[in-house]
Amino acid sequence: MERLAWRLRSTFGKMTRGAHHMMQRYLKWLAGRERSFIHLIRIAIFIVMAWIGGLKFVPYEAESIVPLIANSPVMEFFYAKPAPEYKMYMNKEGELVPENRAWHQENRTYIFANVLGTVIIAIGILVLLGLFSPTLGFIGALLAAAMSCVTLSFLITTPEAWVSHFPYLSGGGRLVVKDVIMLSGALVCLSSSAQELLKEHRYEGARFGAGTAAAGVPASNTAPLPAARTAATPEQ
């Protein structure tokens, strides 16, 4: 019995060590995939923005954002009609009421949505181009983060975002609060692009220094020291 117990303990120990070794290999593989996962975030942001931006050209989607825009103190001027007049002209998704559509046309609902959709798609493309250009990726991620902050502000300004009060979000409010994830992803991409830009800057600086040395120009002669110029001023 003792020998059997020893064998069981030995077998269990080997299995445990094998599982631990496999887990270590898996963790190391995941740790080395950070860059790939950041690229995946860029692609995901592009898909969401291109899809949502494209839907802004469809009337039902253009109409659905009217409460958000009309109640926003920084965006309400885009519409011709003041809030809460829109409440009498809201269509259900997919519904066509000619009178309501006419009101939205007068309100500039569709014109604004088309412009907004174009901007959203453009930002998504800039974020995606971060796969190839850190400068474009930086600009795109910065704009995506700013756009997410504006979207999240609708939780404060839009009455329809709540069923009654905090924390009871309505369907529209639940869609808006998800931009916390979009904001986080944009900030991750922004940080990644900033790191790549810094690497390029260091590389260019090192290459410039190497070129100066190859030309026989001492590094001390490439630029006068500010302290030296300051010290020489009183003597002159």
PDB file of C-alpha atoms in Angstrom:
ATOM      1  CA  MET A   1       0.000   0.000   0.000  1.00  0.00           C
ATOM      2  CA  GLU A   2       2.831   2.375   0.837  1.00  0.00           C
ATOM      3  CA  ARG A   3       4.481   1.644  -2.489  1.00  0.00           C
ATOM      4  CA  LEU A   4       1.219   2.269  -4.338  1.00  0.00           C
ATOM      5  CA  ALA A   5       0.721   5.520  -2.463  1.00  0.00           C
ATOM      6  CA  TRP A   6       4.268   6.590  -3.362  1.00  0.00           C
ATOM      7  CA  ARG A   7       3.620   5.849  -7.041  1.00  0.00           C
ATOM      8  CA  LEU A   8       0.392   7.825  -6.951  1.00  0.00           C
ATOM      9  CA  ARG A   9       2.131  10.784  -5.340  1.00  0.00           C
ATOM     10  CA  SER A  10       4.946  10.555  -7.890  1.00  0.00           C
ATOM     11  CA  THR A  11       2.523  10.403 -10.812  1.00  0.00           C
ATOM     12  CA  PHE A  12       0.491  13.284  -9.429  1.00  0.00           C
ATOM     13  CA  GLY A  13       3.667  15.314  -8.943  1.00  0.00           C
ATOM     14  CA  LYS A  14       4.724  14.737 -12.537  1.00  0.00           C
ATOM     15  CA  MET A  15       1.281  15.720 -13.780  1.00  0.00           C
ATOM     16  CA  THR A  16       1.358  18.862 -11.647  1.00  0.00           C
ATOM     17  CA  ARG A  17       4.814  19.830 -12.897  1.00  0.00           C
ATOM     18  CA  GLY A  18       3.737  19.141 -16.483  1.00  0.00           C
ATOM     19  CA  ALA A  19       0.633  21.276 -16.102  1.00  0.00           C
ATOM     20  CA  HIS A  20       2.682  24.041 -14.465  1.00  0.00           C
ATOM     21  CA  HIS A  21       5.229  23.914 -17.294  1.00  0.00           C
ATOM     22  CA  MET A  22       2.447  24.047 -19.903  1.00  0.00           C
ATOM     23  CA  MET A  23       0.842  26.991 -18.128  1.00  0.00           C
ATOM     24  CA  GLN A  24       4.177  28.830 -18.051  1.00  0.00           C
ATOM     25  CA  ARG A  25       4.616  28.310 -21.793  1.00  0.00           C
ATOM     26  CA  TYR A  26       1.089  29.549 -22.433  1.00  0.00           C
ATOM     27  CA  LEU A  27       1.599  32.640 -20.268  1.00  0.00           C
ATOM     28  CA  LYS A  28       4.874  33.438 -22.044  1.00  0.00           C
ATOM     29  CA  TRP A  29       3.144  33.103 -25.408  1.00  0.00           C
ATOM     30  CA  LEU A  30       0.374  35.473 -24.310  1.00  0.00           C
ATOM     31  CA  ALA A  31       2.925  37.936 -22.883  1.00  0.00           C
ATOM     32  CA  GLY A  32       4.644  38.089 -26.265  1.00  0.00           C
ATOM     33  CA  ARG A  33       1.424  38.811 -28.162  1.00  0.00           C
ATOM     34  CA  GLU A  34       0.841  42.328 -26.784  1.00  0.00           C
ATOM     35  CA  ARG A  35       1.617  44.074 -30.063  1.00  0.00           C
ATOM     36  CA  SER A  36      -0.654  41.721 -32.011  1.00  0.00           C
ATOM     37  CA  PHE A  37      -3.499  42.275 -29.556  1.00  0.00           C
ATOM     38  CA  ILE A  38      -3.124  46.070 -29.837  1.00  0.00           C
ATOM     39  CA  HIS A  39      -3.360  45.701 -33.602  1.00  0.00           C
ATOM     40  CA  LEU A  40      -6.507  43.634 -33.022  1.00  0.00           C
ATOM     41  CA  ILE A  41      -7.944  46.522 -30.979  1.00  0.00           C
ATOM     42  CA  ARG A  42      -7.231  48.870 -33.900  1.00  0.00           C
ATOM     43  CA  ILE A  43      -9.050  46.537 -36.282  1.00  0.00           C
ATOM     44  CA  ALA A  44     -11.974  46.185 -33.861  1.00  0.00           C
ATOM     45  CA  ILE A  45     -12.317  49.964 -33.485  1.00  0.00           C
ATOM     46  CA  PHE A  46     -12.270  50.320 -37.266  1.00  0.00           C
ATOM     47  CA  ILE A  47     -14.992  47.682 -37.714  1.00  0.00           C
ATOM     48  CA  VAL A  48     -17.265  49.307 -35.135  1.00  0.00           C
ATOM     49  CA  MET A  49     -16.727  52.830 -36.467  1.00  0.00           C
ATOM     50  CA  ALA A  50     -17.072  51.883 -40.123  1.00  0.00           C
ATOM     51  CA  TRP A  51     -20.251  49.938 -39.384  1.00  0.00           C
ATOM     52  CA  ILE A  52     -21.876  52.529 -37.126  1.00  0.00           C
ATOM     53  CA  GLY A  53     -20.666  55.390 -39.308  1.00  0.00           C
ATOM     54  CA  GLY A  54     -22.136  53.727 -42.391  1.00  0.00           C
ATOM     55  CA  LEU A  55     -25.497  53.278 -40.653  1.00  0.00           C
ATOM     56  CA  LYS A  56     -25.638  57.028 -40.036  1.00  0.00           C
ATOM     57  CA  PHE A  57     -26.586  57.365 -43.707  1.00  0.00           C
ATOM     58  CA  VAL A  58     -29.739  55.310 -43.065  1.00  0.00           C
ATOM     59  CA  PRO A  59     -32.772  57.335 -41.879  1.00  0.00           C
ATOM     60  CA  TYR A  60     -33.705  55.157 -38.885  1.00  0.00           C
ATOM     61  CA  GLU A  61     -30.206  55.438 -37.413  1.00  0.00           C
ATOM     62  CA  ALA A  62     -30.060  59.165 -38.117  1.00  0.00           C
ATOM     63  CA  GLU A  63     -33.347  59.614 -36.268  1.00  0.00           C
ATOM     64  CA  SER A  64     -32.250  57.489 -33.300  1.00  0.00           C
ATOM     65  CA  ILE A  65     -29.491  59.917 -32.288  1.00  0.00           C
ATOM     66  CA  VAL A  66     -31.742  62.980 -32.280  1.00  0.00           C
ATOM     67  CA  PRO A  67     -32.377  62.892 -28.485  1.00  0.00           C
ATOM     68  CA  LEU A  68     -28.627  62.675 -27.854  1.00  0.00           C
ATOM     69  CA  ILE A  69     -27.739  65.627 -30.073  1.00  0.00           C
ATOM     70  CA  ALA A  70     -30.765  67.832 -29.328  1.00  0.00           C
ATOM     71  CA  ASN A  71     -30.119  67.721 -25.570  1.00  0.00           C
ATOM     72  CA  SER A  72     -26.362  68.240 -25.771  1.00  0.00           C
ATOM     73  CA  PRO A  73     -25.382  71.849 -24.915  1.00  0.00           C
ATOM     74  CA  VAL A  74     -22.354  71.625 -27.212  1.00  0.00           C
ATOM     75  CA  MET A  75     -24.120  70.014 -30.206  1.00  0.00           C
ATOM     76  CA  GLU A  76     -27.734  71.176 -30.162  1.00  0.00           C
ATOM     77  CA  PHE A  77     -27.010  74.015 -32.616  1.00  0.00           C
ATOM     78  CA  PHE A  78     -26.577  71.442 -35.400  1.00  0.00           C
ATOM     79  CA  TYR A  79     -30.346  70.973 -35.439  1.00  0.00           C
ATOM     80  CA  ALA A  80     -32.959  73.503 -36.547  1.00  0.00           C
ATOM     81  CA  LYS A  81     -35.581  72.491 -33.970  1.00  0.00           C
ATOM     82  CA  PRO A  82     -35.058  72.840 -30.213  1.00  0.00           C
ATOM     83  CA  ALA A  83     -35.573  70.029 -27.709  1.00  0.00           C
ATOM     84  CA  PRO A  84     -37.938  68.511 -26.723  1.00  0.00           C
ATOM     85  CA  GLU A  85     -39.965  69.087 -29.903  1.00  0.00           C
ATOM     86  CA  TYR A  86     -38.462  65.921 -31.408  1.00  0.00           C
ATOM     87  CA  LYS A  87     -40.482  63.742 -29.004  1.00  0.00           C
ATOM     88  CA  MET A  88     -43.591  64.188 -31.162  1.00  0.00           C
ATOM     89  CA  TYR A  89     -41.804  63.044 -34.330  1.00  0.00           C
ATOM     90  CA  MET A  90     -39.757  60.014 -33.317  1.00  0.00           C
ATOM     91  CA  ASN A  91     -40.220  56.940 -35.514  1.00  0.00           C
ATOM     92  CA  LYS A  92     -39.773  53.387 -34.318  1.00  0.00           C
ATOM     93  CA  GLU A  93     -36.828  51.610 -35.918  1.00  0.00           C
ATOM     94  CA  GLY A  94     -37.801  50.649 -39.461  1.00  0.00           C
ATOM     95  CA  GLU A  95     -41.034  52.607 -39.298  1.00  0.00           C
ATOM     96  CA  LEU A  96     -41.899  55.125 -42.034  1.00  0.00           C
ATOM     97  CA  VAL A  97     -44.203  58.016 -41.132  1.00  0.00           C
ATOM     98  CA  PRO A  98     -44.045  60.659 -43.890  1.00  0.00           C
ATOM     99  CA  GLU A  99     -44.956  63.513 -41.521  1.00  0.00           C
ATOM    100  CA  ASN A 100     -42.184  62.556 -39.141  1.00  0.00           C
ATOM    101  CA  ARG A 101     -39.656  62.223 -41.969  1.00  0.00           C
ATOM    102  CA  ALA A 102     -40.601  65.685 -43.188  1.00  0.00           C
ATOM    103  CA  TRP A 103     -39.985  67.120 -39.727  1.00  0.00           C
ATOM    104  CA  HIS A 104     -36.558  65.461 -39.552  1.00  0.00           C
ATOM    105  CA  GLN A 105     -35.636  66.896 -42.917  1.00  0.00           C
ATOM    106  CA  GLU A 106     -36.517  70.367 -41.665  1.00  0.00           C
ATOM    107  CA  ASN A 107     -34.543  69.652 -38.513  1.00  0.00           C
ATOM    108  CA  ARG A 108     -31.415  68.813 -40.569  1.00  0.00           C
ATOM    109  CA  THR A 109     -31.427  65.370 -38.921  1.00  0.00           C
ATOM    110  CA  TYR A 110     -30.245  63.520 -42.017  1.00  0.00           C
ATOM    111  CA  ILE A 111     -27.697  66.114 -43.135  1.00  0.00           C
ATOM    112  CA  PHE A 112     -26.040  66.103 -39.728  1.00  0.00           C
ATOM    113  CA  ALA A 113     -26.083  62.293 -39.555  1.00  0.00           C
ATOM    114  CA  ASN A 114     -24.406  62.047 -42.976  1.00  0.00           C
ATOM    115  CA  VAL A 115     -21.619  64.408 -41.902  1.00  0.00           C
ATOM    116  CA  LEU A 116     -21.237  62.603 -38.579  1.00  0.00           C
ATOM    117  CA  GLY A 117     -21.094  59.229 -40.324  1.00  0.00           C
ATOM    118  CA  THR A 118     -18.354  60.481 -42.633  1.00  0.00           C
ATOM    119  CA  VAL A 119     -16.335  61.757 -39.658  1.00  0.00           C
ATOM    120  CA  ILE A 120     -16.755  58.485 -37.746  1.00  0.00           C
ATOM    121  CA  ILE A 121     -15.641  56.404 -40.738  1.00  0.00           C
ATOM    122  CA  ALA A 122     -12.635  58.706 -41.280  1.00  0.00           C
ATOM    123  CA  ILE A 123     -11.581  58.318 -37.632  1.00  0.00           C
ATOM    124  CA  GLY A 124     -11.927  54.546 -37.914  1.00  0.00           C
ATOM    125  CA  ILE A 125      -9.710  54.520 -41.002  1.00  0.00           C
ATOM    126  CA  LEU A 126      -7.062  56.621 -39.232  1.00  0.00           C
ATOM    127  CA  VAL A 127      -7.066  54.207 -36.288  1.00  0.00           C
ATOM    128  CA  LEU A 128      -6.675  51.274 -38.684  1.00  0.00           C
ATOM    129  CA  LEU A 129      -3.795  52.996 -40.488  1.00  0.00           C
ATOM    130  CA  GLY A 130      -1.975  52.887 -37.157  1.00  0.00           C
ATOM    131  CA  LEU A 131      -1.020  49.368 -38.263  1.00  0.00           C
ATOM    132  CA  PHE A 132       1.333  51.008 -40.751  1.00  0.00           C
ATOM    133  CA  SER A 133       1.881  54.601 -39.613  1.00  0.00           C
ATOM    134  CA  PRO A 134       2.282  55.572 -35.941  1.00  0.00           C
ATOM    135  CA  THR A 135       1.589  59.212 -36.804  1.00  0.00           C
ATOM    136  CA  LEU A 136      -1.772  58.494 -38.443  1.00  0.00           C
ATOM    137  CA  GLY A 137      -2.555  55.954 -35.742  1.00  0.00           C
ATOM    138  CA  PHE A 138      -1.821  58.537 -33.052  1.00  0.00           C
ATOM    139  CA  ILE A 139      -4.141  61.087 -34.664  1.00  0.00           C
ATOM    140  CA  GLY A 140      -6.882  58.507 -35.143  1.00  0.00           C
ATOM    141  CA  ALA A 141      -6.654  57.177 -31.583  1.00  0.00           C
ATOM    142  CA  LEU A 142      -6.683  60.702 -30.168  1.00  0.00           C
ATOM    143  CA  LEU A 143      -9.820  61.557 -32.153  1.00  0.00           C
ATOM    144  CA  ALA A 144     -11.455  58.250 -31.182  1.00  0.00           C
ATOM    145  CA  ALA A 145     -10.785  58.931 -27.498  1.00  0.00           C
ATOM    146  CA  ALA A 146     -12.206  62.457 -27.821  1.00  0.00           C
ATOM    147  CA  MET A 147     -15.286  61.152 -29.624  1.00  0.00           C
ATOM    148  CA  SER A 148     -15.852  58.557 -26.888  1.00  0.00           C
ATOM    149  CA  CYS A 149     -15.706  61.275 -24.231  1.00  0.00           C
ATOM    150  CA  VAL A 150     -18.328  63.279 -26.133  1.00  0.00           C
ATOM    151  CA  THR A 151     -20.536  60.187 -26.445  1.00  0.00           C
ATOM    152  CA  LEU A 152     -20.247  59.418 -22.730  1.00  0.00           C
ATOM    153  CA  SER A 153     -21.313  62.978 -21.937  1.00  0.00           C
ATOM    154  CA  PHE A 154     -24.751  62.066 -23.338  1.00  0.00           C
ATOM    155  CA  LEU A 155     -25.347  60.102 -20.137  1.00  0.00           C
ATOM    156  CA  ILE A 156     -25.434  63.449 -18.358  1.00  0.00           C
ATOM    157  CA  THR A 157     -27.354  65.504 -20.897  1.00  0.00           C
ATOM    158  CA  THR A 158     -29.908  63.053 -22.354  1.00  0.00           C
ATOM    159  CA  PRO A 159     -33.043  62.298 -20.300  1.00  0.00           C
ATOM    160  CA  GLU A 160     -33.834  59.284 -22.531  1.00  0.00           C
ATOM    161  CA  ALA A 161     -30.588  57.615 -21.404  1.00  0.00           C
ATOM    162  CA  TRP A 162     -32.317  56.687 -18.125  1.00  0.00           C
ATOM    163  CA  VAL A 163     -35.450  54.758 -17.279  1.00  0.00           C
ATOM    164  CA  SER A 164     -35.892  56.966 -14.232  1.00  0.00           C
ATOM    165  CA  HIS A 165     -32.595  57.755 -12.523  1.00  0.00           C
ATOM    166  CA  PHE A 166     -29.153  56.306 -11.768  1.00  0.00           C
ATOM    167  CA  PRO A 167     -28.334  53.414 -12.100  1.00  0.00           C
ATOM    168  CA  TYR A 168     -31.312  52.403 -14.271  1.00  0.00           C
ATOM    169  CA  LEU A 169     -30.042  52.846 -17.813  1.00  0.00           C
ATOM    170  CA  SER A 170     -32.429  52.680 -20.750  1.00  0.00           C
ATOM    171  CA  GLY A 171     -31.596  50.859 -23.975  1.00  0.00           C
ATOM    172  CA  GLY A 172     -29.980  54.005 -25.375  1.00  0.00           C
ATOM    173  CA  GLY A 173     -28.067  54.555 -22.154  1.00  0.00           C
ATOM    174  CA  ARG A 174     -26.721  51.007 -22.204  1.00  0.00           C
ATOM    175  CA  LEU A 175     -25.422  51.578 -25.721  1.00  0.00           C
ATOM    176  CA  VAL A 176     -23.753  54.834 -24.695  1.00  0.00           C
ATOM    177  CA  VAL A 177     -22.050  53.457 -21.573  1.00  0.00           C
ATOM    178  CA  LYS A 178     -20.288  50.854 -23.706  1.00  0.00           C
ATOM    179  CA  ASP A 179     -18.136  53.674 -25.051  1.00  0.00           C
ATOM    180  CA  VAL A 180     -16.102  53.267 -21.858  1.00  0.00           C
ATOM    181  CA  ILE A 181     -14.625  50.231 -23.620  1.00  0.00           C
ATOM    182  CA  MET A 182     -14.099  52.234 -26.827  1.00  0.00           C
ATOM    183  CA  LEU A 183     -12.352  54.963 -24.829  1.00  0.00           C
ATOM    184  CA  SER A 184     -10.074  52.433 -23.128  1.00  0.00           C
ATOM    185  CA  GLY A 185      -9.177  50.784 -26.448  1.00  0.00           C
ATOM    186  CA  ALA A 186      -8.458  54.149 -28.044  1.00  0.00           C
ATOM    187  CA  LEU A 187      -6.152  55.100 -25.156  1.00  0.00           C
ATOM    188  CA  VAL A 188      -4.272  51.791 -25.494  1.00  0.00           C
ATOM    189  CA  CYS A 189      -3.769  52.476 -29.225  1.00  0.00           C
ATOM    190  CA  LEU A 190      -2.776  56.070 -28.434  1.00  0.00           C
ATOM    191  CA  SER A 191      -0.110  54.896 -25.996  1.00  0.00           C
ATOM    192  CA  SER A 192       1.182  52.312 -28.477  1.00  0.00           C
ATOM    193  CA  SER A 193       1.475  54.888 -31.271  1.00  0.00           C
ATOM    194  CA  ALA A 194       3.237  57.294 -28.908  1.00  0.00           C
ATOM    195  CA  GLN A 195       5.788  54.593 -28.043  1.00  0.00           C
ATOM    196  CA  GLU A 196       6.425  53.916 -31.734  1.00  0.00           C
ATOM    197  CA  LEU A 197       6.869  57.635 -32.430  1.00  0.00           C
ATOM    198  CA  LEU A 198       9.384  57.898 -29.585  1.00  0.00           C
ATOM    199  CA  LYS A 199      11.311  54.918 -30.965  1.00  0.00           C
ATOM    200  CA  GLU A 200      11.428  56.573 -34.392  1.00  0.00           C
ATOM    201  CA  HIS A 201      12.636  59.823 -32.800  1.00  0.00           C
ATOM    202  CA  ARG A 202      15.426  58.014 -30.927  1.00  0.00           C
ATOM    203  CA  TYR A 203      16.412  56.165 -34.103  1.00  0.00           C
ATOM    204  CA  GLU A 204      16.556  59.395 -36.108  1.00  0.00           C
ATOM    205  CA  GLY A 205      18.593  61.044 -33.355  1.00  0.00           C
ATOM    206  CA  ALA A 206      21.051  58.161 -33.251  1.00  0.00           C
ATOM    207  CA  ARG A 207      21.371  58.155 -37.054  1.00  0.00           C
ATOM    208  CA  PHE A 208      22.000  61.923 -37.076  1.00  0.00           C
ATOM    209  CA  GLY A 209      24.684  61.525 -34.410  1.00  0.00           C
ATOM    210  CA  ALA A 210      26.344  58.712 -36.361  1.00  0.00           C
ATOM    211  CA  GLY A 211      26.297  60.800 -39.558  1.00  0.00           C
ATOM    212  CA  THR A 212      27.865  63.763 -37.767  1.00  0.00           C
ATOM    213  CA  ALA A 213      30.625  61.610 -36.331  1.00  0.00           C
ATOM    214  CA  ALA A 214      31.322  60.053 -39.748  1.00  0.00           C
ATOM    215  CA  ALA A 215      31.727  63.538 -41.208  1.00  0.00           C
ATOM    216  CA  GLY A 216      34.444  64.294 -38.669  1.00  0.00           C
ATOM    217  CA  VAL A 217      32.455  66.902 -36.765  1.00  0.00           C
ATOM    218  CA  PRO A 218      32.852  66.567 -33.009  1.00  0.00           C
ATOM    219  CA  ALA A 219      29.550  66.270 -31.179  1.00  0.00           C
ATOM    220  CA  SER A 220      30.534  69.271 -29.018  1.00  0.00           C
ATOM    221  CA  ASN A 221      30.737  71.451 -32.139  1.00  0.00           C
ATOM    222  CA  THR A 222      27.290  70.633 -33.516  1.00  0.00           C
ATOM    223  CA  ALA A 223      25.581  73.210 -31.272  1.00  0.00           C
ATOM    224  CA  PRO A 224      26.917  75.864 -28.864  1.00  0.00           C
ATOM    225  CA  LEU A 225      26.199  75.330 -25.201  1.00  0.00           C
ATOM    226  CA  PRO A 226      23.617  77.763 -23.823  1.00  0.00           C
ATOM    227  CA  ALA A 227      25.633  78.080 -20.593  1.00  0.00           C
ATOM    228  CA  ALA A 228      28.732  79.136 -22.527  1.00  0.00           C
ATOM    229  CA  ARG A 229      26.816  81.817 -24.409  1.00  0.00           C
ATOM    230  CA  THR A 230      25.306  83.118 -21.196  1.00  0.00           C
ATOM    231  CA  ALA A 231      28.665  83.284 -19.488  1.00  0.00           C
ATOM    232  CA  ALA A 232      30.202  85.200 -22.361  1.00  0.00           C
ATOM    233  CA  THR A 233      27.554  87.890 -22.445  1.00  0.00           C
ATOM    234  CA  PRO A 234      28.766  90.030 -19.464  1.00  0.00           C
ATOM    235  CA  GLU A 235      32.346  90.092 -20.774  1.00  0.00           C
ATOM    236  CA  GLN A 236      31.187  91.516 -24.085  1.00  0.00           C
TER     237      GLN A 236
END
